[in-house]
XYZ file of C-alpha atoms in Angstrom:
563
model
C 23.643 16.122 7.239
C 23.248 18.772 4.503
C 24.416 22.354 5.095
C 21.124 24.665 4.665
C 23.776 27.911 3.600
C 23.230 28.449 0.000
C 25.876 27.672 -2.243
C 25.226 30.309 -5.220
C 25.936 33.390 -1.970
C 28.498 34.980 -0.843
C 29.208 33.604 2.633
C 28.978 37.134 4.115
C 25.531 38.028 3.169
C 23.165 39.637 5.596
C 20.356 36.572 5.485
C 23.050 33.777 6.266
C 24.646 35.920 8.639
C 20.832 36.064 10.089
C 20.357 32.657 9.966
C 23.460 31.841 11.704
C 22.317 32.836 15.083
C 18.914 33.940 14.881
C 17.417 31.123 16.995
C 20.281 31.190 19.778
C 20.071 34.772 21.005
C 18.761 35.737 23.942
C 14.895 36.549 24.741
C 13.798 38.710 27.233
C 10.708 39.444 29.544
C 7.350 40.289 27.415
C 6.525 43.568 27.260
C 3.338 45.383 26.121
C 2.778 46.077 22.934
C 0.370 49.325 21.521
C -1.570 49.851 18.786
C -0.411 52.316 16.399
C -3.199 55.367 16.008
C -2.744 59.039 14.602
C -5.385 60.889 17.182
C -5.826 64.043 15.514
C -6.203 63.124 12.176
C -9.667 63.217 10.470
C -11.272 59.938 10.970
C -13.430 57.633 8.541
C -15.777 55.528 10.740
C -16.695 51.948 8.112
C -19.164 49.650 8.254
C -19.189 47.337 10.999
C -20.324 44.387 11.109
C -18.229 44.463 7.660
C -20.265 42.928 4.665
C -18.141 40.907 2.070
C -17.145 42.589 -0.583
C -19.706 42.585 -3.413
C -22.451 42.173 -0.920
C -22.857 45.677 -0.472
C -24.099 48.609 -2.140
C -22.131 50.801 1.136
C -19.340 53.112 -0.536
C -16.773 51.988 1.724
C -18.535 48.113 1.413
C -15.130 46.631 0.071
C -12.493 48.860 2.395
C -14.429 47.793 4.949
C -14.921 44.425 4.328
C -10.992 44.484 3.309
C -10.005 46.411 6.468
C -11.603 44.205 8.958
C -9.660 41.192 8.007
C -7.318 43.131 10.575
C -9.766 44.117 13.521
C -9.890 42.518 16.911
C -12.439 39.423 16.535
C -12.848 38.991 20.133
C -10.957 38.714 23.722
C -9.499 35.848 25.030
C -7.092 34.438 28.188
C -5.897 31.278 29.510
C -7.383 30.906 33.161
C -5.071 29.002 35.890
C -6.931 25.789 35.472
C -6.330 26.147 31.327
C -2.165 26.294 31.931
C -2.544 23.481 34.530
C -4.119 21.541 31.068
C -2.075 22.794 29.038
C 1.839 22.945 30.671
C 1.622 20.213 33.486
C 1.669 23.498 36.646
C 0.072 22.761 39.672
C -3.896 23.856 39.346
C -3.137 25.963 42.257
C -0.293 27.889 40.536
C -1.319 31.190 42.270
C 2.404 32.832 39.724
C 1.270 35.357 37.355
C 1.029 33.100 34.539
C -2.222 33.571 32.845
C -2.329 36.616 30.441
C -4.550 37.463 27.335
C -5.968 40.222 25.046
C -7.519 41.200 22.054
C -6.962 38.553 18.792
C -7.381 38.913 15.352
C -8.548 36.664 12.555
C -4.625 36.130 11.559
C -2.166 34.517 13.797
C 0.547 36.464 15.092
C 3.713 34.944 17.468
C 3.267 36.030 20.907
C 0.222 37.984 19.333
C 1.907 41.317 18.726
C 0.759 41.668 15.544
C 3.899 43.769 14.131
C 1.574 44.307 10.814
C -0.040 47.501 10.142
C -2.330 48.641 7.262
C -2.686 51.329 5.199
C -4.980 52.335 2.548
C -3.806 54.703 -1.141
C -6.844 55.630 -2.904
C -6.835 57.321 -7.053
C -9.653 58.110 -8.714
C -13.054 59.020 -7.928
C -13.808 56.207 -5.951
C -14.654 56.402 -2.008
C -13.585 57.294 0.278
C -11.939 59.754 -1.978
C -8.193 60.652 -3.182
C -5.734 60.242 -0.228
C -3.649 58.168 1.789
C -5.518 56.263 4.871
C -4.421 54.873 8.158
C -6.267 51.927 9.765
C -7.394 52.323 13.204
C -7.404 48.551 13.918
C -9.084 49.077 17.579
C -11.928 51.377 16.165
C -12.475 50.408 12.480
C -12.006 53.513 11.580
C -9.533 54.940 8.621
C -7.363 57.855 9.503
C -7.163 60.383 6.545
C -2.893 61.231 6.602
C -2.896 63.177 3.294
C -6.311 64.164 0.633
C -3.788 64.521 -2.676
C -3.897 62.178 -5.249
C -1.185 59.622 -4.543
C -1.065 58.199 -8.066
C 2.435 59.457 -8.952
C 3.980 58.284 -6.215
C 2.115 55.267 -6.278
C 3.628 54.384 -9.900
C 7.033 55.527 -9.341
C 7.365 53.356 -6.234
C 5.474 50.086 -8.173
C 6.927 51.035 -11.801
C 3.322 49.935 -12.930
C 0.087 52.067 -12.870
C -1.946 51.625 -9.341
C -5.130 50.419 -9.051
C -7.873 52.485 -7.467
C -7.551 50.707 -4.362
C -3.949 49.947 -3.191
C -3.309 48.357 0.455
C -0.030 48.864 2.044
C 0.968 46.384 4.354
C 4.218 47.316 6.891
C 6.023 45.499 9.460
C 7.422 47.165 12.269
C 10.571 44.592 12.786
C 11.258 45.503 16.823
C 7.769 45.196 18.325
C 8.563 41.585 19.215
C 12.000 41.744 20.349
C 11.640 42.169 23.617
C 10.555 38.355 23.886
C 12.192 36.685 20.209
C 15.077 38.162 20.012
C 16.569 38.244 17.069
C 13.978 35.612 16.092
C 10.849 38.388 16.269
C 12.415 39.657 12.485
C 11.470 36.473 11.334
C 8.214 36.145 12.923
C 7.220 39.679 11.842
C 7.830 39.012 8.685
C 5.468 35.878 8.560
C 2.673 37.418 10.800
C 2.447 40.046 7.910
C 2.622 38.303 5.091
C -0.501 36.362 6.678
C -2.177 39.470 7.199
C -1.294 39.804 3.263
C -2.890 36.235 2.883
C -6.340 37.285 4.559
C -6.583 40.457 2.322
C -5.737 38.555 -1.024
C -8.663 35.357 0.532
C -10.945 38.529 0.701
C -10.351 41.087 -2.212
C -12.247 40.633 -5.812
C -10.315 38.667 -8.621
C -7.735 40.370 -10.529
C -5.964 41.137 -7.217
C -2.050 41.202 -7.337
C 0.412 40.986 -4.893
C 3.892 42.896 -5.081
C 6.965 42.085 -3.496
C 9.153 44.214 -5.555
C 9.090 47.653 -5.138
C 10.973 51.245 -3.914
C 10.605 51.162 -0.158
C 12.278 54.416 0.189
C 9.060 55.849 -1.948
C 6.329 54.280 0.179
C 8.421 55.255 3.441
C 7.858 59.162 2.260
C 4.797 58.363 1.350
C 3.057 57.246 4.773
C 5.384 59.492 6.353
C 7.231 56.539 7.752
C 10.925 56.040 9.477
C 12.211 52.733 7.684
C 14.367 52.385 10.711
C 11.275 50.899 12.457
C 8.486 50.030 10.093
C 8.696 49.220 6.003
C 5.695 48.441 3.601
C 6.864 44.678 2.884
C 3.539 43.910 0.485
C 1.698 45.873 -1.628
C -2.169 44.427 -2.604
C -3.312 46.207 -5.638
C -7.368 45.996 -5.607
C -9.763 47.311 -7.592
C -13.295 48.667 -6.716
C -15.717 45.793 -6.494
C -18.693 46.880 -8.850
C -20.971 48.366 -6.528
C -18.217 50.876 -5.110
C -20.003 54.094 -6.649
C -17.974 57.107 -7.707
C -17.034 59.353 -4.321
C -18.297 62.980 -3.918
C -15.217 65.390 -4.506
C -12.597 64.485 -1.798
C -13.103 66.162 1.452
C -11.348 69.297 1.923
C -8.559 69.490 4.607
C -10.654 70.305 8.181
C -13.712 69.036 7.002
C -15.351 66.141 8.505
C -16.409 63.051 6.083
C -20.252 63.116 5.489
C -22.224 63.003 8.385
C -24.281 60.060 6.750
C -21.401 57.545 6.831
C -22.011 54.162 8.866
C -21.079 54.305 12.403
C -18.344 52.685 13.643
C -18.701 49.157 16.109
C -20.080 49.506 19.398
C -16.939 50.065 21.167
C -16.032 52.787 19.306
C -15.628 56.307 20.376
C -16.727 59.186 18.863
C -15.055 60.400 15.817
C -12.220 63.038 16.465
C -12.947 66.585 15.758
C -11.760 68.382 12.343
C -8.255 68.856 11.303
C -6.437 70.498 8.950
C -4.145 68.143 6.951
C -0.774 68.116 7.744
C 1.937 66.245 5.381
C 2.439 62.587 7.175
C 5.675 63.358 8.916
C 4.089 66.366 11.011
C 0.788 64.355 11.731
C 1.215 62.969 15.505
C 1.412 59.572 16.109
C 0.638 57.367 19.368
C 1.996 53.492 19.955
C 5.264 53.618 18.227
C 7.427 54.215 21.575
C 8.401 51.020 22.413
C 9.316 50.421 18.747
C 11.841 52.930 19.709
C 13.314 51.928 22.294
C 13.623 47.975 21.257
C 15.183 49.605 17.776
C 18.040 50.674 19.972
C 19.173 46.981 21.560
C 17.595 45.037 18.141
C 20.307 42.400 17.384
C 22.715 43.483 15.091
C 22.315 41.016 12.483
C 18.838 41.312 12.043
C 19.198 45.168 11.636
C 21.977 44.396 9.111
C 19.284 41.896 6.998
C 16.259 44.552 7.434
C 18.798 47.094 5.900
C 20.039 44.779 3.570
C 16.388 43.894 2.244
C 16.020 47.857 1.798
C 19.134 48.087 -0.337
C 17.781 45.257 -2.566
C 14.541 46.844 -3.450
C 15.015 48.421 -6.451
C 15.192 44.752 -8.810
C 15.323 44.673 -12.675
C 11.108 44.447 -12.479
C 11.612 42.961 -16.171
C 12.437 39.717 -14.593
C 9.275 39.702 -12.423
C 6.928 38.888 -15.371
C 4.237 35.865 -13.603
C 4.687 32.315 -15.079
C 1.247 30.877 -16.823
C -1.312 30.520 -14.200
C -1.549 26.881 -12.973
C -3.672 27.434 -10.496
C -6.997 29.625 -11.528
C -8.924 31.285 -8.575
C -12.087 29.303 -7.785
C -15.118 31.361 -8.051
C -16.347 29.809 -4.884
C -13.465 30.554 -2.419
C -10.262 32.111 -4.250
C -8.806 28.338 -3.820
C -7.058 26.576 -6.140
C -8.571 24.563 -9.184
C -5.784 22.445 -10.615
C -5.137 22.566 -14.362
C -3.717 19.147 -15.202
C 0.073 19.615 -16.523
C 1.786 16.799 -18.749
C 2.821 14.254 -15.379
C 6.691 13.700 -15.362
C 7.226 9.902 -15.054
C 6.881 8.852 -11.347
C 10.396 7.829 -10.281
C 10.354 4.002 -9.852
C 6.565 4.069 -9.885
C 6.799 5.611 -6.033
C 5.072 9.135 -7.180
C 1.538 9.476 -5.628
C -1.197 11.597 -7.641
C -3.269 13.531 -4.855
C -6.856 13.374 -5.778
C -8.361 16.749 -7.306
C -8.393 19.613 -4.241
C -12.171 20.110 -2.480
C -14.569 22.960 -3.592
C -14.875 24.535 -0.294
C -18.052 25.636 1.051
C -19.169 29.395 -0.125
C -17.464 31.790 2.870
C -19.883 33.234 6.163
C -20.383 36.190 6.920
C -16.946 37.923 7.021
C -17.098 38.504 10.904
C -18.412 35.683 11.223
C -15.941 33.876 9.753
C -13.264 35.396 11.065
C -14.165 34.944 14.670
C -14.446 31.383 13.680
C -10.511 31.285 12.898
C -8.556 29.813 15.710
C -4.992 28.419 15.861
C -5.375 24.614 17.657
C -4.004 24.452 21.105
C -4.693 20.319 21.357
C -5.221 17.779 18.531
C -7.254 15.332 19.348
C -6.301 11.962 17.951
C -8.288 11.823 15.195
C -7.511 11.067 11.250
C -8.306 12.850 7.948
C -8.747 11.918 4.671
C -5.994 12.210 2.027
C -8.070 14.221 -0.162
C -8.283 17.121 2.852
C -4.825 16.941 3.013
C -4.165 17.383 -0.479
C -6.417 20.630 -0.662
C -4.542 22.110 2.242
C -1.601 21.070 -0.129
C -2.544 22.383 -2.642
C -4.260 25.764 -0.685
C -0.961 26.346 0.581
C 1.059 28.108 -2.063
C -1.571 28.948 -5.214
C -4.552 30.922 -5.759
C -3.565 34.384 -6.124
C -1.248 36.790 -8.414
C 1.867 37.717 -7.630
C 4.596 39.785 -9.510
C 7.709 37.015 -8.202
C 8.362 34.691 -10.772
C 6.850 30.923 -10.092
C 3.900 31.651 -7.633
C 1.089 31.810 -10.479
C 2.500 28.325 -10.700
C 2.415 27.378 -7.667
C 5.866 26.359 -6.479
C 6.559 30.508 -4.963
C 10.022 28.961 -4.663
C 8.957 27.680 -1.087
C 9.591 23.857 -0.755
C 7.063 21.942 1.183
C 7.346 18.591 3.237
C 4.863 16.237 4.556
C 4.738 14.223 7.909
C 1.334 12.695 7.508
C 0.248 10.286 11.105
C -3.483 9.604 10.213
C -4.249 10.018 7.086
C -6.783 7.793 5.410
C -5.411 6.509 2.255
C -1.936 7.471 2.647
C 1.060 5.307 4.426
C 2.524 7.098 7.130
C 6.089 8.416 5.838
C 8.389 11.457 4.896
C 7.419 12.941 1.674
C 8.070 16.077 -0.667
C 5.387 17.849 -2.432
C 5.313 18.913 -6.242
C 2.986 21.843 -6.650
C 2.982 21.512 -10.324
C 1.884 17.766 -10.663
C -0.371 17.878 -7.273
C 1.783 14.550 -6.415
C 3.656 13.445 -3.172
C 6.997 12.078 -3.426
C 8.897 10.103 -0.878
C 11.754 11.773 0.414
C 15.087 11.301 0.131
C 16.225 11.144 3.664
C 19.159 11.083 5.506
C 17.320 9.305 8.373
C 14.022 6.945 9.218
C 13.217 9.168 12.117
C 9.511 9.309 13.630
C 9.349 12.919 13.596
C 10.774 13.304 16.864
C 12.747 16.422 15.753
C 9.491 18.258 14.773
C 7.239 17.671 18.371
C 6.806 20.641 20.306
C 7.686 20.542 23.735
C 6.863 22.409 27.190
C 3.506 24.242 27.401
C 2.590 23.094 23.424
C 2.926 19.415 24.547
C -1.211 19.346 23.639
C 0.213 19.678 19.579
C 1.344 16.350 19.461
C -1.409 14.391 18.184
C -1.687 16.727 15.225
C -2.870 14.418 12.226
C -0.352 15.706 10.113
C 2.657 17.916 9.839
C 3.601 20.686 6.529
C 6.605 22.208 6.444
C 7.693 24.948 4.186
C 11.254 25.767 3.421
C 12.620 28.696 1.614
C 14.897 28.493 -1.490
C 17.974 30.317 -1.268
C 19.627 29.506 -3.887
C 18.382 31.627 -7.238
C 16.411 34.143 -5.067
C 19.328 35.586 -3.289
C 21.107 35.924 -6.486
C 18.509 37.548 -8.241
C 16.825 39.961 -5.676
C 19.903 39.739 -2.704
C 19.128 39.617 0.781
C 15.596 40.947 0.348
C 15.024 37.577 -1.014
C 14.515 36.106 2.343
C 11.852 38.787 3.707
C 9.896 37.800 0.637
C 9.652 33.736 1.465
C 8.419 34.362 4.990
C 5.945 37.386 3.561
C 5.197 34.161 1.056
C 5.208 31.557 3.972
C 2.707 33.840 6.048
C 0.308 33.694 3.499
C 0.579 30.009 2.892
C -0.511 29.434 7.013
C -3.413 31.876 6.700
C -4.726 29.821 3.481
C -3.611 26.563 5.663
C -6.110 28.449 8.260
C -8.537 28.724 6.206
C -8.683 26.012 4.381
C -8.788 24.056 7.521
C -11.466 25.827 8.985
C -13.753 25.585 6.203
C -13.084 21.830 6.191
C -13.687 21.497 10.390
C -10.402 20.618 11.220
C -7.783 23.103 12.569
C -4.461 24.616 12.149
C -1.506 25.863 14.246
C 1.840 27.663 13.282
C 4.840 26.933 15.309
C 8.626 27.204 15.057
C 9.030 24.869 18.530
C 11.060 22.073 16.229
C 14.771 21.082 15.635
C 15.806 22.288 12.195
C 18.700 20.190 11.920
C 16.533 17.661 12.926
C 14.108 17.806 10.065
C 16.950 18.209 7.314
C 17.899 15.004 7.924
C 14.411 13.575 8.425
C 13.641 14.749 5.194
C 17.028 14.843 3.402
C 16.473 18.488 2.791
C 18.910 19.579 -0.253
C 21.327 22.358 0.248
C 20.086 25.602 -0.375
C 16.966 25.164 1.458
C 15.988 27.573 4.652
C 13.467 25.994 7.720
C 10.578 28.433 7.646
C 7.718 27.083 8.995
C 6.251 24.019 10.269
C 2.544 23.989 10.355
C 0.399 20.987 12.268
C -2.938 20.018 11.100
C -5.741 18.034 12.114
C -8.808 17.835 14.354
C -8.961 19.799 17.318
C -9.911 18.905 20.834
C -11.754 21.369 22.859
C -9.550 24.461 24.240
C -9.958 23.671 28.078
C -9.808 27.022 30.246
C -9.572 29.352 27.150
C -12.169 31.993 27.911
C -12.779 32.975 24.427
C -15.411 36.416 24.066
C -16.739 37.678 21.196
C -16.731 41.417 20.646
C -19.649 43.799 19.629
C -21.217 43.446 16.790
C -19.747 39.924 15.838
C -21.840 37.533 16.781
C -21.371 35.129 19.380
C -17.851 34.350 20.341
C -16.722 30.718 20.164
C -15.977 29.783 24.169
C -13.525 26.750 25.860
């Protein structure tokens, strides 16, 4: 079996240090996780339900539309009959095994959701010059500073800003207390598919950033890098009917009265304050960051720190690639442009017919309620042209400033396992982004995919249709941006499952994210080349009802989707 350490690094380096032992350390009990507020900060109630952007003539129409990508969709816990289903206990378990909570329209492991979002506004656009917090549980902004930040913005992005720029941090601890050393990894794909849902949702001309000065952003939100980092940047503009905003609201004065009220669950808005820089403005849900920060696993400390270090890249390098994948007008998806086809190797290369034209999006809380991650497959098949739009979906589609993602290969590798697919032979094959093509792999072994079933309580995931994995390359990135390299393929990978998601969903089949697999396992089964990372192995197909989910939708969203 290949070695997956790269063989252009120095054996030392943070990320294969990381990946080392990252999956054998120890996990501990769950503990509860808070939301992240600033109470006495002044307080932007937006539109709720959220209209899509464009659809609006609101001020805030596109912040709030782009905002509530990111709010709870609805509430929802497994009863004891639904883990009987689900992991084999008695029906009459009477241990304290059934748990649940709020969920958003982007998955999240354990659902922690380590992501948090914040807002830099230039310009006279709403809701005026200043620096924003969002208040995920109330769907409200929280106003941490009213000066321009445009100076700061383009000395930590080396580029002009746009009007609208969304910050999106990780706080790497808030799932240690049950991954381990593990929950670095997972943070850093749960927000890059929080980044994923914001790019599906923002107007064209939308750019992702990767490369940037963290130390700059951390002073600008006011934040200690020790426990949360901006990891992506989204530069958006105003949609068109975004009107110019009044002259920014003074520090202690409330935003006009006139603004749209907040969900039904909200509270009131929270009386005036004076603005205080970010460091000095209290903030509430951060303890247990804290306190995990203290016992975090040393080597995934030494690759956060490590990613830090590596920020500051020659940004010369980052110019995109040609775009080989325009933005459909419909969805944001992918419309292939046809390349000159490299000669199929011994005639075994198969050309994926042209992706779908998926179906014009709902209503944006609609739609995101509507997002679920598959807890059974049924046994069903799919056609190969819906798998080779989730293909394709998977890694094109939006702008990015890291070299290779306007063509679609984002230097993340991708395998197939497909089971029932009409029109395609079971077997182990490789994907080429730039030809839309399957290849059959070169592997090591003719195993039946036995190293990539889930086991235990996921045992419902094995009938999946079809099986995408995504594997980082190690090789050039950690030469060219170091050990920050890594962060950015699972920031990368997280928005390839929340396109996966919604790709799938549009479609009517479903999607889950899971890491239960062997990795070893799959190098073989694939004959993985060196230099290549696991990331993420993503199962696909139709799903089978959710038996004793109890699945509620909140105010103001419509009806929630039950068992």
């Amino acid at each position: 079996m290949t070695s997956p350490w790269p063989t252009g690094a120095p054996s030392d380096t943070a990320t294969v240090d990381y990946l080392r032992v990252h999956r054998d350390t120890p996990r501990g009990p769950r503990r509860s996780h808070l939301f992240k507020q600033y109470p006495g900060s002044v307080r932007i109630p937006l539109p709720w339900p959220a209209p899509h952007a464009g659809q609006s003539d609101e001020p805030l129409a596109l912040i709030g539309s782009l905002a509530s990508a990111y709010a709870p969709t609805r509430l929802q816990f497994y009863t004891t009959a639904a883990m009987a289903t689900l992991g084999g206990f008695p029906p009459t378990n009477a241990s304290p095994t059934v748990r649940g909570g709020v969920r958003r329209a982007v998955p999240s492991g354990g659902a922690y959701y380590p992501a948090e979002l914040y807002l830099a506004v230039t310009g006279g656009v709403a809701p005026g010059p200043g620096v924003y917090h969002y208040d995920a549980t109330h769907h409200t902004l929280e106003t941490l500073a009213t000066d321009d930040p445009q100076a700061s913005l383009r000395a930590a992005l080396g580029r002009a800003p746009t009007p609208y720029t969304l910050l999106v941090s990780c706080r790497m601890w808030k799932n240690a207390s049950t991954y381990g050393a593990f929950g670095y990894r997972l943070a850093c794909l749960d927000t890059g598919a929080l980044a994923g849902q914001l790019l599906h949702r923002a107007p064209d001309g939308t750019e992702l950033r990767l490369t940037f000065d963290d130390e700059a952003f951390a002073a600008l939100l006011g934040l200690d890098p020790d426990i949360e980092s901006v990891y992506a940047v989204v530069l958006a503009g105003p949609s068109p009917a975004v009107p110019a905003a009044p002259a920014p609201h003074a520090p202690g004065r409330t935003p006009d009265a006139s603004a749209p009220a907040p969900h039904a669950d909200a509270p009131a808005a929270a009386p005036p304050q004076r603005w205080s820089a970010p460091r000095t403005i209290a903030v509430q849900g951060v303890e247990s960051d804290l306190e995990l920060r203290a016992t975090a696993h040393p080597t995934a400390v030494r690759l956060h720190h490590a990613s830090l270090r590596s920020g500051a890249v020659d940004r010369a390098r980052d110019v995109p690639t040609p775009d080989a994948s325009r933005r459909s007008p419909e969805r944001g998806g992918p419309t292939t442009v046809r390349r000159p086809r490299r000669p199929a190797a011994s005639g075994r290369e198969i050309d994926l017919p042209e992706p779908l034209v998926l179906p014009e999006p709902l209503v944006p809380a609609r739609a995101d309620a509507a997002l679920r991650s598959a807890v059974r497959f049924t046994s069903g098949a799919m056609t190969v042209r819906q798998l080779g739009t989730l293909l394709a979906w998977l890694l094109t589609g939006y702008r990015c400033d890291v070299a290779g993602t306007l063509a679609g290969s984002a230097r993340l590798a991708v395998y197939c396992l497909p089971h029932r697919v009409t029109g395609l032979a079971p077997g182990h094959y490789a994907y080429d982004p730039a030809t839309h093509s399957l290849r059959p792999a070169a592997t090591d072994a003719a195993g039946d995919g036995d190293a990539s079933t889930p086991i235990g309580a996921l045992g419902g995931l094995r009938p999946a249709t079809a099986r995408l994995y995504l594997f980082a390359e190690l090789d050039t990135g950690l030469r060219m941006y170091g050990d920050r390299w890594y962060r950015m393929q699972n920031v990368l990978a997280g928005i390839a499952i929340q396109r996966c998601r919604l790709a799938s969903t549009a479609m009517g089949l479903a999607c889950r994210p899971i890491s239960d697999y062997d990795p070893g396992g799959l190098r073989g089964m694939f004959g993985v080349p060196r230099g290549q990372a696991d990331v993420v192995q993503l199962l696909v197909g139709p799903a089978a009802p959710r038996a004793g989910v109890v699945d509620i939708g909140l105010s103001g969203q419509g009806d929630g989707r039950g068992a």
